[in-house]
Amino acid sequence: MTADGDPQEFTLIAVASELAVRDILLALRSRLSAHGVSDDTCGSVELAMAEALNNIVEHAYAGEQSRDIRLSVSIKPERLCCHVRDGGAPLPDLCLPQGGLPDPSGPRNDLPEGGFGWFLIRALTERVTYERRDGMNHLTLEFLHSGA
Amino acid sequence: MDLQSTYHNDMNIITVAEARIDAAAAIKFKDKMRDATSQGPAHIVLDLSNVTFVDSSGLGAIVAAMKQLNGERRLDLAGLTPDVAKVFRLTRMDTVFVIHDDIIALKMHATG
């Protein structure tokens, strides 16, 4: 993983593996914290980005670990923007999934063990946008925060 | 994935000794939980007080650990740190598990 950029904008790059995602999330959190972003917002960003990045590892690149994920972050006074770029498979129908909440009310054996990812991304962000451009996926997650 | 079981009279408190139950750790966590819960008391409490981060894969693995328990066994949770509590609250999985706020009081009760 490499990192560069000025204090309010930075880019982190990881290979497409679950362990590299863990490392990039730790780096992201430590950068946000150093910029004065609150623990609560850091927690929301880390969780939403975990879902977005693990989706890329599991679905877009489907286990091709030699591929890169590039995360560019910009911190503005009230808004935090995470832009993720990958060269993997596009989202189905080029659309963001609806991300409904799996039903937690059934009997023990019917409880959902997955399908929470897009629900969490939508619940934690103020805005999500997706674009397929030049053979790349561009996913942007925006968060509101109270001052950095 | 390091899980430590402490057996009290009627309770097995399983402490996760790692900071993250995430996509990279989920399968190992589920397997270790199967080993840790196959014997011993039917009342199992998963102590998450060392865990600072659970993603949807980790959440799924905790649910799976509960579903793989046989018969009358039950799995409660304790010691949720703020970001972990947030995942359970948002997904409404906090309605599925009994969640103990105070792991120390629980241990004293179990021992006493």
GROMACS .gro file of C-alpha atoms in nm:
model
  260
    1MET     CA    1   0.000   0.000   0.000
    2THR     CA    2   0.122   0.349  -0.079
    3ALA     CA    3   0.001   0.687   0.031
    4ASP     CA    4   0.059   1.043  -0.082
    5GLY     CA    5  -0.111   1.379  -0.105
    6ASP     CA    6  -0.171   1.696   0.093
    7PRO     CA    7  -0.349   1.708   0.430
    8GLN     CA    8  -0.708   1.749   0.308
    9GLU     CA    9  -0.686   1.509   0.015
   10PHE     CA   10  -0.509   1.180   0.002
   11THR     CA   11  -0.503   0.856  -0.193
   12LEU     CA   12  -0.452   0.503  -0.067
   13ILE     CA   13  -0.396   0.206  -0.294
   14ALA     CA   14  -0.435  -0.160  -0.204
   15VAL     CA   15  -0.425  -0.490  -0.389
   16ALA     CA   16  -0.760  -0.668  -0.408
   17SER     CA   17  -0.741  -0.897  -0.104
   18GLU     CA   18  -0.928  -0.907   0.224
   19LEU     CA   19  -0.608  -0.853   0.422
   20ALA     CA   20  -0.511  -0.551   0.209
   21VAL     CA   21  -0.861  -0.412   0.263
   22ARG     CA   22  -0.804  -0.444   0.637
   23ASP     CA   23  -0.477  -0.250   0.604
   24ILE     CA   24  -0.625   0.024   0.389
   25LEU     CA   25  -0.913   0.068   0.637
   26LEU     CA   26  -0.668   0.102   0.928
   27ALA     CA   27  -0.470   0.359   0.730
   28LEU     CA   28  -0.789   0.545   0.634
   29ARG     CA   29  -0.909   0.560   0.992
   30SER     CA   30  -0.577   0.682   1.124
   31ARG     CA   31  -0.564   0.956   0.855
   32LEU     CA   32  -0.921   1.069   0.930
   33SER     CA   33  -0.855   1.072   1.301
   34ALA     CA   34  -0.539   1.277   1.249
   35HIS     CA   35  -0.752   1.531   1.061
   36GLY     CA   36  -0.983   1.567   1.360
   37VAL     CA   37  -1.275   1.364   1.223
   38SER     CA   38  -1.485   1.240   1.519
   39ASP     CA   39  -1.468   0.878   1.636
   40ASP     CA   40  -1.836   0.832   1.546
   41THR     CA   41  -1.784   0.952   1.188
   42CYS     CA   42  -1.460   0.752   1.159
   43GLY     CA   43  -1.655   0.442   1.262
   44SER     CA   44  -1.925   0.503   1.002
   45VAL     CA   45  -1.673   0.569   0.725
   46GLU     CA   46  -1.467   0.262   0.815
   47LEU     CA   47  -1.773   0.036   0.812
   48ALA     CA   48  -1.921   0.172   0.488
   49MET     CA   49  -1.581   0.156   0.315
   50ALA     CA   50  -1.524  -0.199   0.444
   51GLU     CA   51  -1.845  -0.301   0.267
   52ALA     CA   52  -1.759  -0.115  -0.053
   53LEU     CA   53  -1.401  -0.246  -0.070
   54ASN     CA   54  -1.487  -0.605   0.021
   55ASN     CA   55  -1.754  -0.602  -0.252
   56ILE     CA   56  -1.480  -0.513  -0.500
   57VAL     CA   57  -1.255  -0.795  -0.375
   58GLU     CA   58  -1.533  -1.053  -0.375
   59HIS     CA   59  -1.741  -0.951  -0.677
   60ALA     CA   60  -1.575  -0.701  -0.913
   61TYR     CA   61  -1.233  -0.873  -0.903
   62ALA     CA   62  -1.374  -1.208  -0.781
   63GLY     CA   63  -1.052  -1.318  -0.614
   64GLU     CA   64  -0.798  -1.176  -0.864
   65GLN     CA   65  -0.555  -1.051  -0.601
   66SER     CA   66  -0.309  -0.892  -0.843
   67ARG     CA   67  -0.553  -0.610  -0.918
   68ASP     CA   68  -0.558  -0.265  -0.757
   69ILE     CA   69  -0.818  -0.069  -0.569
   70ARG     CA   70  -0.759   0.306  -0.550
   71LEU     CA   71  -0.927   0.509  -0.274
   72SER     CA   72  -0.916   0.888  -0.294
   73VAL     CA   73  -1.042   1.081   0.005
   74SER     CA   74  -1.124   1.446   0.034
   75ILE     CA   75  -1.212   1.610   0.363
   76LYS     CA   76  -1.411   1.932   0.345
   77PRO     CA   77  -1.548   2.124   0.643
   78GLU     CA   78  -1.886   1.949   0.645
   79ARG     CA   79  -1.848   1.672   0.393
   80LEU     CA   80  -1.620   1.377   0.356
   81CYS     CA   81  -1.591   1.214   0.017
   82CYS     CA   82  -1.446   0.870  -0.059
   83HIS     CA   83  -1.398   0.787  -0.425
   84VAL     CA   84  -1.311   0.426  -0.509
   85ARG     CA   85  -1.188   0.311  -0.847
   86ASP     CA   86  -1.141  -0.045  -0.968
   87GLY     CA   87  -1.102  -0.221  -1.302
   88GLY     CA   88  -1.316  -0.522  -1.222
   89ALA     CA   89  -1.654  -0.639  -1.345
   90PRO     CA   90  -1.928  -0.373  -1.349
   91LEU     CA   91  -2.219  -0.376  -1.106
   92PRO     CA   92  -2.511  -0.580  -1.246
   93ASP     CA   93  -2.718  -0.365  -1.487
   94LEU     CA   94  -2.474  -0.080  -1.412
   95CYS     CA   95  -2.693   0.007  -1.114
   96LEU     CA   96  -2.641   0.049  -0.742
   97PRO     CA   97  -2.823  -0.228  -0.555
   98GLN     CA   98  -3.128  -0.119  -0.355
   99GLY     CA   99  -2.982  -0.258  -0.037
  100GLY     CA  100  -3.291  -0.350   0.164
  101LEU     CA  101  -3.250  -0.477   0.520
  102PRO     CA  102  -3.257  -0.859   0.543
  103ASP     CA  103  -3.539  -0.967   0.775
  104PRO     CA  104  -3.410  -1.029   1.129
  105SER     CA  105  -3.746  -1.139   1.271
  106GLY     CA  106  -3.772  -1.505   1.172
  107PRO     CA  107  -3.679  -1.821   1.365
  108ARG     CA  108  -3.312  -1.885   1.448
  109ASN     CA  109  -3.246  -2.112   1.152
  110ASP     CA  110  -3.381  -1.858   0.903
  111LEU     CA  111  -3.178  -1.562   1.027
  112PRO     CA  112  -2.979  -1.388   0.751
  113GLU     CA  113  -2.600  -1.437   0.751
  114GLY     CA  114  -2.536  -1.194   0.465
  115GLY     CA  115  -2.689  -0.933   0.239
  116PHE     CA  116  -2.618  -0.648   0.479
  117GLY     CA  117  -2.345  -0.478   0.276
  118TRP     CA  118  -2.539  -0.238   0.055
  119PHE     CA  119  -2.791  -0.176   0.330
  120LEU     CA  120  -2.508  -0.059   0.557
  121ILE     CA  121  -2.352   0.155   0.284
  122ARG     CA  122  -2.683   0.330   0.223
  123ALA     CA  123  -2.759   0.367   0.594
  124LEU     CA  124  -2.420   0.520   0.674
  125THR     CA  125  -2.377   0.759   0.382
  126GLU     CA  126  -2.545   1.080   0.284
  127ARG     CA  127  -2.507   1.002  -0.086
  128VAL     CA  128  -2.375   0.718  -0.302
  129THR     CA  129  -2.305   0.742  -0.672
  130TYR     CA  130  -2.179   0.489  -0.923
  131GLU     CA  131  -2.046   0.531  -1.271
  132ARG     CA  132  -1.887   0.292  -1.520
  133ARG     CA  133  -1.635   0.493  -1.721
  134ASP     CA  134  -1.340   0.388  -1.941
  135GLY     CA  135  -1.376   0.027  -1.832
  136MET     CA  136  -1.350   0.122  -1.463
  137ASN     CA  137  -1.597   0.130  -1.176
  138HIS     CA  138  -1.618   0.466  -1.000
  139LEU     CA  139  -1.801   0.453  -0.668
  140THR     CA  140  -1.833   0.762  -0.452
  141LEU     CA  141  -1.952   0.757  -0.092
  142GLU     CA  142  -2.025   1.090   0.074
  143PHE     CA  143  -2.060   1.144   0.446
  144LEU     CA  144  -2.167   1.448   0.643
  145HIS     CA  145  -1.954   1.533   0.942
  146SER     CA  146  -1.932   1.816   1.187
  147GLY     CA  147  -1.603   1.986   1.119
  148ALA     CA  148  -1.250   1.855   1.087
  149MET     CA  149  -0.836  -1.590   1.539
  150ASP     CA  150  -0.780  -1.640   1.913
  151LEU     CA  151  -1.085  -1.733   2.122
  152GLN     CA  152  -1.052  -1.796   2.495
  153SER     CA  153  -1.316  -1.996   2.680
  154THR     CA  154  -1.367  -1.939   3.052
  155TYR     CA  155  -1.596  -2.194   3.210
  156HIS     CA  156  -1.815  -2.082   3.496
  157ASN     CA  157  -2.064  -2.308   3.671
  158ASP     CA  158  -2.337  -2.273   3.414
  159MET     CA  159  -2.185  -2.046   3.156
  160ASN     CA  160  -1.909  -2.051   2.895
  161ILE     CA  161  -1.774  -1.701   2.838
  162ILE     CA  162  -1.583  -1.691   2.509
  163THR     CA  163  -1.355  -1.390   2.483
  164VAL     CA  164  -1.238  -1.282   2.138
  165ALA     CA  165  -0.875  -1.183   2.185
  166GLU     CA  166  -0.852  -0.996   1.855
  167ALA     CA  167  -0.955  -0.649   1.745
  168ARG     CA  168  -1.138  -0.733   1.424
  169ILE     CA  169  -1.399  -0.981   1.306
  170ASP     CA  170  -1.396  -0.881   0.941
  171ALA     CA  171  -1.408  -1.040   0.595
  172ALA     CA  172  -1.052  -1.170   0.636
  173ALA     CA  173  -1.134  -1.334   0.970
  174ALA     CA  174  -1.498  -1.442   0.936
  175ILE     CA  175  -1.454  -1.803   0.825
  176LYS     CA  176  -1.187  -1.877   1.088
  177PHE     CA  177  -1.404  -1.715   1.354
  178LYS     CA  178  -1.700  -1.935   1.263
  179ASP     CA  179  -1.485  -2.252   1.268
  180LYS     CA  180  -1.324  -2.162   1.602
  181MET     CA  181  -1.666  -2.089   1.747
  182ARG     CA  182  -1.784  -2.436   1.642
  183ASP     CA  183  -1.490  -2.589   1.833
  184ALA     CA  184  -1.543  -2.363   2.135
  185THR     CA  185  -1.917  -2.429   2.165
  186SER     CA  186  -1.945  -2.802   2.089
  187GLN     CA  187  -1.886  -2.898   2.455
  188GLY     CA  188  -1.958  -2.743   2.792
  189PRO     CA  189  -2.238  -2.529   2.935
  190ALA     CA  190  -2.543  -2.462   2.718
  191HIS     CA  191  -2.534  -2.091   2.801
  192ILE     CA  192  -2.263  -1.924   2.597
  193VAL     CA  193  -2.167  -1.558   2.613
  194LEU     CA  194  -1.946  -1.407   2.345
  195ASP     CA  195  -1.734  -1.134   2.504
  196LEU     CA  196  -1.658  -0.873   2.237
  197SER     CA  197  -1.494  -0.616   2.462
  198ASN     CA  198  -1.158  -0.643   2.278
  199VAL     CA  199  -1.325  -0.616   1.938
  200THR     CA  200  -1.329  -0.269   1.785
  201PHE     CA  201  -1.456  -0.357   1.438
  202VAL     CA  202  -1.713  -0.597   1.290
  203ASP     CA  203  -1.818  -0.570   0.925
  204SER     CA  204  -2.111  -0.746   0.753
  205SER     CA  205  -1.902  -1.062   0.703
  206GLY     CA  206  -1.815  -1.064   1.074
  207LEU     CA  207  -2.178  -1.002   1.164
  208GLY     CA  208  -2.281  -1.292   0.939
  209ALA     CA  209  -2.022  -1.514   1.109
  210ILE     CA  210  -2.157  -1.428   1.456
  211VAL     CA  211  -2.510  -1.508   1.338
  212ALA     CA  212  -2.381  -1.832   1.182
  213ALA     CA  213  -2.207  -1.922   1.510
  214MET     CA  214  -2.542  -1.890   1.684
  215LYS     CA  215  -2.728  -2.091   1.418
  216GLN     CA  216  -2.477  -2.376   1.428
  217LEU     CA  217  -2.540  -2.434   1.802
  218ASN     CA  218  -2.730  -2.753   1.861
  219GLY     CA  219  -3.049  -2.800   2.059
  220GLU     CA  220  -3.103  -2.587   2.365
  221ARG     CA  221  -2.776  -2.396   2.348
  222ARG     CA  222  -2.796  -2.018   2.342
  223LEU     CA  223  -2.549  -1.748   2.251
  224ASP     CA  224  -2.555  -1.405   2.416
  225LEU     CA  225  -2.326  -1.112   2.348
  226ALA     CA  226  -2.142  -0.882   2.586
  227GLY     CA  227  -1.901  -0.592   2.586
  228LEU     CA  228  -2.000  -0.427   2.259
  229THR     CA  229  -1.768  -0.135   2.175
  230PRO     CA  230  -1.928   0.168   2.001
  231ASP     CA  231  -1.862   0.076   1.636
  232VAL     CA  232  -1.964  -0.285   1.696
  233ALA     CA  233  -2.286  -0.175   1.869
  234LYS     CA  234  -2.359   0.044   1.565
  235VAL     CA  235  -2.350  -0.255   1.323
  236PHE     CA  236  -2.589  -0.453   1.544
  237ARG     CA  237  -2.823  -0.156   1.586
  238LEU     CA  238  -2.838  -0.061   1.216
  239THR     CA  239  -2.906  -0.418   1.101
  240ARG     CA  240  -3.152  -0.472   1.391
  241MET     CA  241  -2.950  -0.777   1.496
  242ASP     CA  242  -2.956  -0.620   1.844
  243THR     CA  243  -3.314  -0.755   1.858
  244VAL     CA  244  -3.196  -1.111   1.789
  245PHE     CA  245  -2.933  -1.147   2.062
  246VAL     CA  246  -2.947  -1.088   2.435
  247ILE     CA  247  -2.678  -0.822   2.483
  248HIS     CA  248  -2.518  -0.777   2.825
  249ASP     CA  249  -2.379  -0.430   2.889
  250ASP     CA  250  -2.155  -0.522   3.177
  251ILE     CA  251  -1.927  -0.822   3.120
  252ILE     CA  252  -1.759  -0.782   3.461
  253ALA     CA  253  -2.089  -0.800   3.650
  254LEU     CA  254  -2.188  -1.098   3.438
  255LYS     CA  255  -1.865  -1.282   3.523
  256MET     CA  256  -1.908  -1.211   3.895
  257HIS     CA  257  -2.266  -1.334   3.882
  258ALA     CA  258  -2.162  -1.649   3.693
  259THR     CA  259  -1.881  -1.722   3.937
  260GLY     CA  260  -2.078  -1.639   4.252
   0.00000   0.00000   0.00000
